[in-house]
Amino acid sequence: MIADRRPIAASGLAAALADAVNLVVDACCHELPELSSVLARSATIEAVVIDIEMFDGDALQAVEAVHALKPAVAVLLLTTRVDERLLEALGHERVSCISAYSDVRAIESALRALLRGETHLPPEVQRALMTRLRPAPPRPDRPLTLREEQVLELAATGLTISEIAATLHVSHSTAKTHLLRVYEKLEAPNRSAAVAIAIARGLPRGSIAAA
C-alpha cells in the first residue's frame, strides 16, 4: 500500500512499482481515516510505503499507527529529514526508511530488502545515528561476549529475535536476553542505536565467521 497525502505522488509511485515483477500495489491512501480503514479490512497487505508528512513529519507516529492495526506489516518510511522521532521509529522491527527524493529503483530496492527482513539504513541515517548518539569510548570493564557479538551482528542485518534464535540454535528468550544485554552494555535505547554505536566502536568483528 502507498500512503501519501499527495494523490499524484501516490498514484505515480504506485504505477511505477506496478511495473516491477511480483510487486503489486493494493491501494493508495491520501487521508489518515482511509489509511486506517484499508489496513483494518485488508488481509493481503504486506508492506506500507508511507510519506511521513502524512503524519506531519512524525515518523514514530506513522509506524505506531500502522503497527497498532497490523503489527506484522513492514513499513518503509519516505522522509526528507533525520530527527529523533525517525531514529526511534527505526528501533521497531520491520521498519526501514529512505529519502522521499529517491528514484523509483531505489525505493523498489529498499522495499524488497524490507520484505526479505533486512534493515535499510541509508548512509545519512547511519551518520546521524553516530553523530547524535556521540558514543562514549569503549568500556573495557563491560566488553561484549562472543555470543553477544553474534547476536548484534545478526540484529544488524535486520533479523527478528526469532530468526536470530533459530540461526544460533538457542531459545527465543535466550536470544532476547543477549540482545537486551547488548543494549545495556552499549548504553543503547534500541536496535538502530546499538548498531550505530557498534559501527563507531568497530564492532561486530566477524564473530559469526569465527564461531
Short mmCIF file of C-alpha atoms in Angstrom, two decimals, residues 46-197:
data_model
loop_
_atom_site.label_atom_id
_atom_site.label_comp_id
_atom_site.label_asym_id
_atom_site.label_seq_id
_atom_site.Cartn_x
_atom_site.Cartn_y
_atom_site.Cartn_z
CA GLU A 46 2.49 -6.99 3.42
CA ALA A 47 4.06 -3.54 3.42
CA VAL A 48 3.17 0.14 3.56
CA VAL A 49 5.25 2.77 1.80
CA ILE A 50 4.34 5.90 3.73
CA ASP A 51 5.35 9.53 3.36
CA ILE A 52 5.75 10.68 6.96
CA GLU A 53 4.46 14.13 6.01
CA MET A 54 1.08 12.42 6.17
CA PHE A 55 1.75 12.45 9.93
CA ASP A 56 3.19 15.98 9.91
CA GLY A 57 6.70 14.57 9.73
CA ASP A 58 6.38 12.35 12.81
CA ALA A 59 7.93 9.03 11.75
CA LEU A 60 7.32 7.31 15.07
CA GLN A 61 3.62 8.19 14.99
CA ALA A 62 3.39 6.79 11.46
CA VAL A 63 4.93 3.46 12.47
CA GLU A 64 2.83 3.16 15.62
CA ALA A 65 -0.35 3.93 13.67
CA VAL A 66 0.35 1.14 11.18
CA HIS A 67 1.54 -1.43 13.72
CA ALA A 68 -1.41 -0.74 16.02
CA LEU A 69 -3.62 -2.19 13.29
CA LYS A 70 -1.23 -4.64 11.60
CA PRO A 71 1.85 -5.46 13.74
CA ALA A 72 3.34 -7.75 11.10
CA VAL A 73 3.15 -5.26 8.23
CA ALA A 74 6.51 -3.90 7.09
CA VAL A 75 6.83 -0.10 6.94
CA LEU A 76 9.06 1.83 4.54
CA LEU A 77 9.20 5.48 5.59
CA LEU A 78 9.70 8.17 2.96
CA THR A 79 11.38 11.07 4.72
CA THR A 80 13.05 14.36 3.94
CA ARG A 81 14.92 14.74 7.23
CA VAL A 82 16.53 12.78 10.01
CA ASP A 83 15.38 13.55 13.54
CA GLU A 84 14.95 11.82 16.90
CA ARG A 85 11.44 10.56 16.06
CA LEU A 86 12.77 8.86 12.93
CA LEU A 87 15.60 7.25 14.88
CA GLU A 88 13.08 5.99 17.46
CA ALA A 89 10.85 4.63 14.69
CA LEU A 90 13.77 2.66 13.26
CA GLY A 91 14.04 0.87 16.58
CA HIS A 92 10.89 -1.07 15.67
CA GLU A 93 11.14 -4.37 13.80
CA ARG A 94 10.30 -4.42 10.08
CA VAL A 95 10.84 -0.68 9.65
CA SER A 96 13.19 0.99 7.19
CA CYS A 97 13.49 4.44 5.68
CA ILE A 98 14.62 6.12 2.50
CA SER A 99 14.74 9.69 1.25
CA ALA A 100 11.45 10.88 -0.24
CA TYR A 101 13.54 12.26 -3.11
CA SER A 102 14.83 8.80 -4.08
CA ASP A 103 14.09 7.42 -7.52
CA VAL A 104 11.72 4.51 -8.04
CA ARG A 105 14.51 1.94 -8.40
CA ALA A 106 15.96 2.89 -5.02
CA ILE A 107 12.53 2.73 -3.38
CA GLU A 108 11.84 -0.64 -5.00
CA SER A 109 15.21 -1.96 -3.81
CA ALA A 110 14.63 -0.73 -0.25
CA LEU A 111 11.13 -2.22 -0.25
CA ARG A 112 12.32 -5.62 -1.47
CA ALA A 113 15.07 -5.65 1.16
CA LEU A 114 12.50 -4.82 3.83
CA LEU A 115 10.22 -7.64 2.68
CA ARG A 116 13.20 -10.02 2.95
CA GLY A 117 13.53 -8.97 6.58
CA GLU A 118 16.59 -6.75 6.08
CA THR A 119 17.08 -3.39 7.77
CA HIS A 120 17.66 -0.49 5.37
CA LEU A 121 19.69 2.31 6.91
CA PRO A 122 20.72 4.95 4.35
CA PRO A 123 24.21 6.45 4.86
CA GLU A 124 22.78 9.76 6.07
CA VAL A 125 20.80 7.92 8.77
CA GLN A 126 23.87 5.96 9.87
CA ARG A 127 25.81 9.23 10.11
CA ALA A 128 23.00 10.86 12.07
CA LEU A 129 22.87 7.96 14.49
CA MET A 130 26.58 8.16 15.20
CA THR A 131 26.60 11.98 15.40
CA ARG A 132 23.57 12.28 17.66
CA LEU A 133 24.49 9.45 19.98
CA ARG A 134 28.11 10.63 20.40
CA PRO A 135 29.10 7.21 21.76
CA ALA A 136 31.44 7.13 24.73
CA PRO A 137 34.80 5.35 24.43
CA PRO A 138 34.62 1.57 24.77
CA ARG A 139 34.28 0.39 28.34
CA PRO A 140 36.84 -2.38 28.90
CA ASP A 141 35.01 -3.40 32.05
CA ARG A 142 31.90 -4.27 30.04
CA PRO A 143 33.04 -5.99 26.82
CA LEU A 144 30.56 -7.92 24.70
CA THR A 145 30.81 -11.68 24.87
CA LEU A 146 31.28 -13.65 21.66
CA ARG A 147 27.62 -14.69 21.75
CA GLU A 148 26.50 -11.09 22.25
CA GLU A 149 28.61 -10.02 19.28
CA GLN A 150 26.96 -12.76 17.22
CA VAL A 151 23.51 -11.58 18.24
CA LEU A 152 24.43 -7.97 17.45
CA GLU A 153 25.80 -8.91 14.04
CA LEU A 154 22.59 -10.76 13.16
CA ALA A 155 20.43 -7.95 14.55
CA ALA A 156 22.31 -5.51 12.31
CA THR A 157 21.13 -7.48 9.25
CA GLY A 158 17.51 -6.95 10.29
CA LEU A 159 16.71 -10.45 11.57
CA THR A 160 13.92 -10.75 14.14
CA ILE A 161 14.65 -12.21 17.57
CA SER A 162 13.03 -15.50 16.50
CA GLU A 163 15.26 -15.64 13.41
CA ILE A 164 18.35 -14.84 15.49
CA ALA A 165 17.42 -17.64 17.89
CA ALA A 166 16.99 -20.10 15.02
CA THR A 167 20.30 -19.11 13.42
CA LEU A 168 22.22 -19.55 16.67
CA HIS A 169 20.23 -22.61 17.76
CA VAL A 170 19.14 -21.04 21.04
CA SER A 171 15.73 -20.31 22.53
CA HIS A 172 13.79 -17.15 21.77
CA SER A 173 14.16 -15.97 25.38
CA THR A 174 17.93 -16.58 25.33
CA ALA A 175 18.36 -14.57 22.12
CA LYS A 176 16.23 -11.76 23.55
CA THR A 177 18.27 -11.74 26.77
CA HIS A 178 21.53 -11.49 24.80
CA LEU A 179 20.16 -8.59 22.77
CA LEU A 180 18.98 -6.76 25.88
CA ARG A 181 22.45 -7.20 27.41
CA VAL A 182 23.96 -5.72 24.26
CA TYR A 183 21.69 -2.68 24.66
CA GLU A 184 22.70 -2.38 28.31
CA LYS A 185 26.44 -2.69 27.70
CA LEU A 186 26.43 -0.28 24.78
CA GLU A 187 24.01 2.02 26.62
CA ALA A 188 21.75 1.96 23.56
CA PRO A 189 17.98 2.55 23.70
CA ASN A 190 17.14 0.35 20.70
CA ARG A 191 18.50 -1.81 17.87
CA SER A 192 19.38 1.02 15.48
CA ALA A 193 21.27 2.85 18.20
CA ALA A 194 23.15 -0.33 19.16
CA VAL A 195 24.18 -0.88 15.54
CA ALA A 196 25.36 2.73 15.21
CA ILE A 197 27.42 2.52 18.41
#
